[in-house]
Amino acid sequence: MSDKATLEINGQKHEFPLVTGTENEVAINIKTLRGVTGGVTTIDPGYKNTGSCESAITFLDGEKGILRYRGYSIEELAEKADFLEVAYLLIFGELPTSEKLEQFHSDIKKHAVVDDDVKKILDAFPKAAHPMGVLASLTSALTAFNPTSVNVDSEEEMYNAIVRILGKFPILVAWTMRKKHGMPLDYGSSSLGYVENILQMMFKRPDEDYVQNPILVNALDKLLILHADHEQNCSTSTVRIVGSSHAGLFASLSSGISALWGPLHGGANQAVLEMLEGIKEDGGDTKKYMAKAKDKSDPFRLMGFGHRVYKNFDPRAKIIKVAADEVLADLGVEDPILDIAKGLEKEALEDSYFVDRKLYPNVDFYSGIIYRAMGIPTEMFTVMFALGRLPGWISQWREMRLRKEPIGRPRQIYIGETHRPFKDINNR
Ligand code: CMC
C-alpha cells in the first residue's frame, strides 16, 4: 500500500502522508491541509471519520468486537484482574507488581478524605437533584480545596494528582447517594479493598456493621473494569479537549462527568432500566416497543442498543449478560425485567431493521439489571459508570498532557448571513 493519499481540489493535487497504527489502522494525516490548499477544511459531523489523536491506551475493533486495554483483552482482565490493577494498567501502561499495587493503594488511601466544607456544598443541593449533577459539581468544587495546578512535567506531581482524585472520587460518589437517601455521610474504612470500601461507603447503615458480600464485590469489580476505558468516546474526548486548554484535572474530569450524563452515552444505563420498567408496566408487550423503535416518526429508541463503533456484539455486553445471570442466581433474585430484556434482545437480533443497521446490545443493556440486584438506585447507575470510567479519563488526560498535544479547537464551515448593514431598532 502507498504511504500517501492524494487529494485533488480544483485540478490541483495535494499529497498527504498516511499514518498506520500498531493494529494496522490507517489514517490520512491532514495536518497541512489548510496551509497547502489555502484554507480548505474538512467537515465530519459527530467526528464519525475523524481521529482526534494517536493513543496507546485502548484498542477497539468494532467490526470484530475486540476491546483491549494496553494490549490485554477485556475478557482476560475482567476474569483475572481487579479494578485497581486495571486502573494502574490504564494510567501507567503496565500491570503493577504486587509491591507497586500495594504502594498505589496505600497512596490512594492517604488521600481518601475530602475537606469537611465539601459537606456544606453537598448540603445546599436539594434531595431531588440528580446525582450526576451533584457529582459533576462536587468534582469541580474539589478545585477550590486543591487550588494548585499540576505541573505535568513533574512525574511526582502527576502521580500525586492521580492518587488524590482516585482517593476522593469514591467518597463523592457514595455521598451523592447517601445525600439522596438522607443517610449520614460515611468515610468507609482504610482496612478494606478499594471496591469493598466503595460498597461500605455507599451502603453502611449508621446502626449496624456492613457485611461484605463477595458476590457483590466481584460483580462491582467486574462492572468497573468493563467501564474503565473506551478510547475517544464523548466524555473522554471532552476530558481531553477541556484538559488541552490546560484547565486543571478536576475541572476536566467534571466536564467528562457532564458529557457522560446524557442518555445517548453513559445515561443510557438509567434509560434502559426505565424503558424496561415502562414496558413491564405497559403489560410486557415487547413487540409494541420494537415497532416504536423502528418507527421514524416516533422518537423512541431501543435504549442499550447500537453503538457508534461496535457493528458487532459489544464484548462488554457479552460479559455483563453472563454476570447478570450469575448475580441474580447467586442472590436468589427473580427479576421479570431480565426476561423482558432477553426477549427484546432476541427479537432485535432477528429483526431486519436491527440486523441491517448492525445494532447489537451495548454495555448498558444489562448493567442496570445487576446494579438493581445490588440495591443501587436507578438514578445512581450513571454515577457508577463514572466511577468505572475515572481511570480511563485520567489516563487519557495524562497521555494528552505528556504528549504535549495542542489545544483542541476544531474549525467550521460558516452557513449564516453574509455581511449586512446594521438595522436601527425602529426599522426591524
Ligand atoms: N434504536 C432504534 N434505532 C436505532 C438505535 C436504537 N437504539 N440506534 C441507532 N438506530 C438507528 C438510527 O435511527 C439510524 O437509522 P437510519 O440509518 O435509518 O437513520 C441508524 O440506526 C444509525 O444510528 P445513528 O444514530 O446514526 O448512529 P450513531 O453512531 O450516531 O449513534 C448511538 C450511536 C449509541 C448514539 C445510538 O445507537 C443510540 O442512540 N443508541 C441508544 C442509546 C444507547 O444505548 N447509548 C449507549 C451507548 S454505549 C455506552 C457508551 O459507551 O456511551
Tab-separated table of N, CA and C and ligand atoms in Angstrom, residues 48 230 263-266 268 293 296 301-308 311 316 353-354 357 359 362-364 385, ligand 1:
chain	number	residue	atom	x	y	z
A	48	LYS	N	-17.415	11.181	12.876
A	48	LYS	CA	-17.537	9.739	12.589
A	48	LYS	C	-16.311	9.190	11.865
A	230	HIS	N	-12.748	3.472	27.058
A	230	HIS	CA	-13.333	3.097	25.768
A	230	HIS	C	-12.873	4.066	24.700
A	263	PRO	N	-28.322	10.600	27.853
A	263	PRO	CA	-28.866	9.256	27.606
A	263	PRO	C	-28.292	8.547	26.371
A	264	LEU	N	-27.634	9.300	25.471
A	264	LEU	CA	-27.015	8.603	24.336
A	264	LEU	C	-25.658	8.043	24.723
A	265	HIS	N	-25.156	8.455	25.884
A	265	HIS	CA	-23.830	7.987	26.337
A	265	HIS	C	-24.064	7.219	27.639
A	266	GLY	N	-23.402	7.601	28.724
A	266	GLY	CA	-23.499	6.826	29.968
A	266	GLY	C	-24.880	6.811	30.576
A	268	ALA	N	-27.430	6.109	29.320
A	268	ALA	CA	-28.254	5.040	28.743
A	268	ALA	C	-28.555	3.945	29.769
A	293	ALA	N	-39.541	1.547	18.155
A	293	ALA	CA	-38.109	1.820	17.900
A	293	ALA	C	-37.818	1.937	16.406
A	296	LYS	N	-39.837	5.787	12.353
A	296	LYS	CA	-39.019	7.015	12.282
A	296	LYS	C	-39.769	8.259	12.754
A	301	ARG	N	-36.219	5.220	21.045
A	301	ARG	CA	-35.124	4.365	20.594
A	301	ARG	C	-34.984	3.214	21.575
A	302	LEU	N	-34.538	2.101	21.090
A	302	LEU	CA	-34.317	0.980	21.993
A	302	LEU	C	-33.035	1.262	22.770
A	303	MET	N	-33.194	1.736	24.002
A	303	MET	CA	-32.012	2.135	24.769
A	303	MET	C	-31.173	0.897	25.085
A	304	GLY	N	-29.855	1.078	25.059
A	304	GLY	CA	-28.954	-0.058	25.289
A	304	GLY	C	-28.657	-0.817	24.008
A	305	PHE	N	-29.144	-0.290	22.893
A	305	PHE	CA	-28.871	-0.922	21.590
A	305	PHE	C	-28.150	0.043	20.684
A	306	GLY	N	-27.201	-0.486	19.928
A	306	GLY	CA	-26.485	0.331	18.960
A	306	GLY	C	-25.241	0.931	19.580
A	307	HIS	N	-24.286	1.224	18.744
A	307	HIS	CA	-23.044	1.833	19.208
A	307	HIS	C	-22.353	2.484	18.032
A	308	ARG	N	-21.729	3.628	18.276
A	308	ARG	CA	-21.027	4.318	17.208
A	308	ARG	C	-19.930	3.437	16.603
A	311	LYS	N	-20.071	-2.603	15.465
A	311	LYS	CA	-21.041	-3.026	14.460
A	311	LYS	C	-21.165	-4.549	14.572
A	316	ARG	N	-18.277	-6.129	25.925
A	316	ARG	CA	-18.604	-5.856	27.333
A	316	ARG	C	-20.011	-6.368	27.650
A	353	TYR	N	-34.516	-4.656	10.678
A	353	TYR	CA	-34.164	-3.253	10.971
A	353	TYR	C	-32.855	-3.205	11.769
A	354	PHE	N	-32.794	-4.018	12.816
A	354	PHE	CA	-31.607	-4.012	13.694
A	354	PHE	C	-30.425	-4.735	13.040
A	357	ARG	N	-28.831	-2.552	10.268
A	357	ARG	CA	-28.083	-1.410	10.807
A	357	ARG	C	-26.998	-1.842	11.790
A	359	LEU	N	-27.206	-3.179	14.758
A	359	LEU	CA	-27.482	-2.683	16.116
A	359	LEU	C	-27.531	-3.873	17.078
A	362	ASN	N	-25.512	-3.024	23.780
A	362	ASN	CA	-24.240	-2.441	24.212
A	362	ASN	C	-24.052	-2.641	25.714
A	363	VAL	N	-22.965	-2.080	26.235
A	363	VAL	CA	-22.577	-2.295	27.635
A	363	VAL	C	-23.705	-1.959	28.615
A	364	ASP	N	-24.564	-1.019	28.218
A	364	ASP	CA	-25.584	-0.544	29.156
A	364	ASP	C	-26.832	-1.406	29.192
A	385	PHE	N	-21.107	4.297	36.435
A	385	PHE	CA	-20.360	4.304	35.172
A	385	PHE	C	-19.191	5.290	35.306
B	1	CMC	N1	-32.976	2.150	18.433
B	1	CMC	C1	-33.517	2.320	17.190
B	1	CMC	N2	-32.822	2.733	16.116
B	1	CMC	C2	-31.526	2.998	16.299
B	1	CMC	C3	-30.894	2.850	17.563
B	1	CMC	C4	-31.679	2.407	18.632
B	1	CMC	N3	-31.126	2.251	19.839
B	1	CMC	N4	-29.590	3.180	17.444
B	1	CMC	C5	-29.394	3.542	16.178
B	1	CMC	N5	-30.558	3.433	15.473
B	1	CMC	C6	-30.756	3.663	14.029
B	1	CMC	C7	-30.812	5.148	13.704
B	1	CMC	O1	-32.132	5.634	13.762
B	1	CMC	C8	-30.213	5.178	12.337
B	1	CMC	O2	-31.193	4.734	11.440
B	1	CMC	P1	-31.245	5.299	9.921
B	1	CMC	O3	-29.961	4.868	9.291
B	1	CMC	O4	-32.457	4.670	9.336
B	1	CMC	O5	-31.373	6.791	10.058
B	1	CMC	C9	-29.137	4.096	12.370
B	1	CMC	O6	-29.593	3.160	13.380
B	1	CMC	C10	-27.739	4.605	12.767
B	1	CMC	O7	-27.861	5.295	14.012
B	1	CMC	P2	-27.079	6.634	14.378
B	1	CMC	O8	-27.843	7.360	15.418
B	1	CMC	O9	-26.752	7.380	13.118
B	1	CMC	O10	-25.745	6.031	14.958
B	1	CMC	P3	-24.732	6.790	15.868
B	1	CMC	O11	-23.430	6.101	15.722
B	1	CMC	O12	-24.776	8.257	15.624
B	1	CMC	O13	-25.327	6.565	17.349
B	1	CMC	C11	-25.824	5.621	19.462
B	1	CMC	C12	-24.886	5.607	18.231
B	1	CMC	C13	-25.212	4.768	20.568
B	1	CMC	C14	-25.927	7.066	19.993
B	1	CMC	C15	-27.223	5.086	19.046
B	1	CMC	O14	-27.101	3.755	18.601
B	1	CMC	C16	-28.241	5.199	20.182
B	1	CMC	O15	-28.872	6.246	20.344
B	1	CMC	N6	-28.413	4.101	20.999
B	1	CMC	C17	-29.290	4.165	22.140
B	1	CMC	C18	-28.580	4.849	23.298
B	1	CMC	C19	-27.538	3.956	23.942
B	1	CMC	O16	-27.785	2.792	24.239
B	1	CMC	N7	-26.364	4.555	24.217
B	1	CMC	C20	-25.283	3.861	24.921
B	1	CMC	C21	-24.068	3.679	24.055
B	1	CMC	S1	-22.911	2.514	24.777
B	1	CMC	C22	-22.336	3.323	26.184
B	1	CMC	C23	-21.330	4.347	25.856
B	1	CMC	O17	-20.195	3.981	25.524
B	1	CMC	O18	-21.678	5.519	25.939
